[in-house]
Coordinates of C-alpha atoms in Angstrom, one line a residue:
M1 CA 113.1 126.8 94.3
K2 CA 112.4 123.3 95.6
K3 CA 109.5 122.6 97.8
I4 CA 110.0 119.6 100.2
I5 CA 107.4 118.1 102.4
S6 CA 107.8 115.6 105.2
Y7 CA 104.7 113.7 106.5
N8 CA 104.2 110.8 108.9
V9 CA 101.2 109.3 107.3
N10 CA 100.6 106.6 110.0
G11 CA 99.9 104.0 107.3
I12 CA 100.1 105.1 103.6
R13 CA 97.2 102.8 102.6
A14 CA 94.9 104.4 105.2
A15 CA 96.0 107.9 104.3
I16 CA 95.3 107.3 100.6
K17 CA 91.7 106.3 101.5
K18 CA 91.5 109.7 103.2
G19 CA 92.5 111.6 100.1
L20 CA 96.3 111.7 100.4
L21 CA 97.0 111.4 96.7
E22 CA 94.5 114.2 95.7
W23 CA 96.2 116.4 98.3
M24 CA 99.6 115.6 97.0
Q25 CA 98.6 116.6 93.5
E26 CA 97.2 119.9 94.8
E27 CA 100.2 120.7 97.0
N28 CA 102.6 120.0 94.1
A29 CA 105.8 119.6 96.1
D30 CA 109.0 118.6 94.3
I31 CA 109.9 116.0 97.0
I32 CA 107.7 114.3 99.5
C33 CA 109.3 112.3 102.4
L34 CA 106.9 109.9 104.1
Q35 CA 107.3 108.1 107.4
E36 CA 105.5 105.2 109.0
T37 CA 104.2 103.9 105.7
K38 CA 103.4 100.5 107.2
A39 CA 103.5 98.8 103.8
K40 CA 105.7 97.0 101.3
E41 CA 106.1 98.6 97.8
D42 CA 103.9 96.0 96.2
Q43 CA 101.1 96.9 98.6
V44 CA 101.1 100.5 97.5
P45 CA 99.2 101.9 94.4
T46 CA 102.4 103.1 92.7
D47 CA 100.5 103.8 89.4
E48 CA 98.2 106.2 91.2
I49 CA 101.1 107.9 92.8
T50 CA 102.7 108.3 89.4
L51 CA 99.4 109.9 88.2
A52 CA 99.6 112.3 91.1
G53 CA 102.9 113.6 89.6
Y54 CA 105.6 111.4 91.2
L55 CA 107.3 109.2 88.6
Y56 CA 110.2 108.5 90.9
Q57 CA 109.2 106.6 94.0
Y58 CA 111.5 104.9 96.6
Y59 CA 110.4 102.7 99.5
F60 CA 112.4 101.3 102.4
S61 CA 110.1 99.0 104.4
A62 CA 110.6 97.3 107.8
Q63 CA 111.1 93.5 107.8
K64 CA 108.1 93.3 110.2
A65 CA 104.8 93.6 108.2
G66 CA 102.6 96.6 108.8
Y67 CA 105.3 98.4 110.8
S68 CA 107.5 101.5 110.4
G69 CA 108.8 102.2 106.9
V70 CA 109.8 105.3 105.0
A71 CA 109.4 106.5 101.4
I72 CA 110.4 109.4 99.2
F73 CA 108.5 110.6 96.1
C74 CA 110.3 112.9 93.6
K75 CA 109.3 114.8 90.5
E76 CA 112.9 114.7 89.2
K77 CA 115.1 111.6 89.1
P78 CA 117.8 111.6 91.9
N79 CA 121.4 111.0 91.0
H80 CA 121.6 108.3 93.7
I81 CA 119.4 106.5 96.3
T82 CA 120.7 105.1 99.6
Y83 CA 118.5 102.6 101.4
G84 CA 119.2 102.6 105.2
T85 CA 122.3 103.4 107.0
G86 CA 124.2 100.1 106.8
I87 CA 123.6 99.6 110.6
D88 CA 121.6 96.4 110.6
Y89 CA 119.3 96.9 113.7
M90 CA 118.2 100.3 112.3
D91 CA 117.7 99.0 108.7
F92 CA 115.6 96.0 109.9
E93 CA 113.0 98.6 110.9
G94 CA 113.1 100.6 107.7
R95 CA 113.8 104.0 109.2
N96 CA 116.2 105.8 106.8
L97 CA 116.1 106.6 103.1
R98 CA 118.2 109.2 101.2
V99 CA 118.1 110.7 97.7
D100 CA 121.0 112.7 96.3
F101 CA 120.6 115.5 93.7
D102 CA 123.3 117.8 92.2
T103 CA 123.3 120.5 94.9
F104 CA 121.6 118.9 97.9
S105 CA 120.5 115.6 99.4
V106 CA 117.2 114.7 101.3
M107 CA 116.7 112.0 103.9
S108 CA 113.4 110.7 105.2
L109 CA 113.9 109.7 108.8
Y110 CA 111.6 107.9 111.2
L111 CA 113.3 108.0 114.6
P112 CA 111.9 105.4 117.1
S113 CA 109.3 106.3 119.7
A114 CA 109.5 104.7 123.1
S115 CA 106.2 103.4 124.5
N116 CA 108.0 101.2 127.1
I117 CA 111.4 101.1 128.9
D118 CA 112.8 98.5 126.5
R119 CA 112.1 100.8 123.5
L120 CA 113.6 103.8 125.3
D121 CA 116.9 102.0 125.5
F122 CA 116.6 101.1 121.8
K123 CA 115.7 104.7 121.0
Y124 CA 118.8 106.0 122.9
Q125 CA 121.0 103.6 121.1
Y126 CA 119.5 104.6 117.8
M127 CA 120.0 108.3 118.6
D128 CA 123.6 107.8 119.5
D129 CA 124.4 105.7 116.4
F130 CA 122.5 107.9 114.1
F131 CA 124.4 111.0 115.4
T132 CA 127.7 109.2 114.7
Y133 CA 126.5 108.1 111.2
I134 CA 125.3 111.7 110.3
T135 CA 128.6 113.2 111.6
E136 CA 130.5 111.1 109.1
L137 CA 127.9 111.5 106.3
K138 CA 128.1 115.3 106.5
K139 CA 131.8 115.1 105.5
E140 CA 130.8 113.5 102.3
I141 CA 127.4 115.3 101.8
P142 CA 127.5 118.7 103.4
N143 CA 124.2 119.9 101.8
L144 CA 121.9 117.5 103.6
I145 CA 118.3 118.0 104.6
I146 CA 117.0 115.4 107.2
C147 CA 113.2 115.4 107.0
G148 CA 111.1 113.4 109.3
D149 CA 109.5 112.3 112.5
Y150 CA 112.1 112.7 115.2
N151 CA 109.7 111.7 118.0
I152 CA 111.2 114.4 120.2
C153 CA 109.9 117.8 121.2
H154 CA 112.9 120.1 121.4
K155 CA 111.7 122.9 123.6
A156 CA 108.8 123.8 125.9
I157 CA 107.3 125.9 123.1
D158 CA 107.0 122.7 121.1
I159 CA 104.6 120.9 123.4
H160 CA 101.2 121.9 124.7
D161 CA 101.9 120.9 128.4
P162 CA 105.6 120.9 129.2
I163 CA 105.0 120.5 132.9
R164 CA 102.9 117.4 132.9
N165 CA 104.9 115.8 130.1
A166 CA 108.3 116.4 131.6
K167 CA 108.8 112.7 132.4
V168 CA 107.2 111.4 129.2
S169 CA 109.3 109.9 126.4
G170 CA 109.4 112.4 123.6
F171 CA 110.1 115.3 126.1
L172 CA 112.7 113.7 128.4
P173 CA 115.8 115.8 129.2
E174 CA 118.1 113.3 127.6
E175 CA 116.0 113.4 124.3
R176 CA 115.9 117.2 124.3
A177 CA 119.6 117.4 124.9
W178 CA 120.2 115.1 121.9
V179 CA 118.3 117.6 119.7
D180 CA 120.4 120.4 121.2
K181 CA 123.6 118.5 120.2
F182 CA 122.2 117.8 116.8
V183 CA 121.6 121.5 116.2
D184 CA 124.9 122.5 117.8
H185 CA 126.7 120.2 115.4
G186 CA 125.5 121.9 112.3
F187 CA 121.7 121.5 111.6
I188 CA 119.0 124.2 111.5
D189 CA 115.4 123.7 112.6
S190 CA 114.0 125.3 109.5
F191 CA 110.6 126.0 110.9
R192 CA 112.0 128.1 113.8
V193 CA 113.9 130.3 111.3
F194 CA 110.6 131.8 110.3
H195 CA 108.2 131.1 113.2
T196 CA 108.8 131.8 116.9
E197 CA 105.2 131.7 118.0
P198 CA 103.8 129.0 120.3
H199 CA 101.0 126.4 119.6
Q200 CA 102.5 125.1 116.4
Y201 CA 102.4 121.3 116.5
S202 CA 102.7 118.4 114.1
W203 CA 101.2 115.5 116.0
W204 CA 98.2 115.0 118.3
T205 CA 97.1 112.0 120.2
Y206 CA 93.8 110.5 119.0
R207 CA 92.6 110.6 122.6
A208 CA 90.5 113.3 124.4
N209 CA 89.8 115.4 121.2
A210 CA 93.4 116.6 121.4
R211 CA 93.6 117.8 117.8
N212 CA 90.4 119.9 117.9
N213 CA 91.8 121.5 121.1
N214 CA 95.3 121.8 119.6
K215 CA 96.9 119.9 122.5
G216 CA 99.8 118.7 120.4
W217 CA 103.5 118.1 120.1
R218 CA 105.9 119.4 117.4
I219 CA 108.0 116.2 116.8
D220 CA 108.4 116.5 113.0
Y221 CA 111.3 118.5 111.6
N222 CA 113.0 119.5 108.4
M223 CA 116.5 119.9 109.6
V224 CA 118.8 121.7 107.1
A225 CA 122.6 121.4 107.3
E226 CA 124.4 124.7 108.2
P227 CA 126.1 125.1 104.8
M228 CA 122.6 125.5 103.3
K229 CA 121.5 128.3 105.7
D230 CA 121.3 131.0 103.0
R231 CA 119.3 128.7 100.8
I232 CA 116.3 128.3 103.2
L233 CA 113.5 130.3 101.6
G234 CA 110.5 129.3 103.8
A235 CA 109.0 126.8 106.2
S236 CA 105.6 125.9 107.5
I237 CA 103.4 123.4 109.3
L238 CA 100.2 122.4 107.5
Q239 CA 98.0 121.8 110.5
E240 CA 94.8 121.8 108.6
V241 CA 95.8 118.7 106.6
K242 CA 94.3 115.6 108.2
H243 CA 95.1 112.2 106.7
S244 CA 97.0 111.1 109.9
D245 CA 97.6 111.9 113.5
H246 CA 100.5 113.9 112.2
C247 CA 100.3 116.8 109.7
P248 CA 102.8 117.6 106.9
I249 CA 105.7 120.1 107.3
V250 CA 107.2 122.1 104.5
V251 CA 110.6 123.6 103.8
E252 CA 111.4 125.5 100.6
I253 CA 115.0 125.9 99.5
K254 CA 116.9 127.6 96.7
A255 CA 117.9 124.8 94.3

């Protein structure tokens, strides 16, 4: 069995100060995918991460300092690492990183948010181009797991107030339809294989005591390619873990 965790840490250096490395050591996952690292590799205490059990560390940072960025930490050495997608405007922001093993591949994805109308157009372009990229990639790598912050709530059950947020980016009809398409074209929302109950979220605004009141959004997913369906052993959201405004999500697969 392989245990894979995805976690938007909202700044890896800040999360480390809040006990991230100690938690990683206790959780003992085989692979950890991080998003929104907000740091270059030389700004990260790689030796301390090695001591936490992750000898193999890969970082793909944004060109802009203190912004975006993804990373993957592995217990075992991957066969191959792919930095970015080869699509320049995506890769400038450090949003995709993939590691390949013998029987599966894992991507850390940080899909853009859209705090204003300009970024919404950017997000839609990214979604379209990413879908095309993944459609081609699946032909080469069918056993693909895409872990990360998708910045989209798929269904009403995934958000605390679907009525009031109906016109808010992250829950717009066009965004939700894109997730529908993504699933329909061969990806499984691993968490929903095991959990159909409401009030399961992975992100909470820092405003209005939202986390303590569990007024959250489920925008982080471990999407598993359809050919791996019978290899999904478990999935969970670790809502009690608090190094970030997100929490970690877990998928366990048969190796």
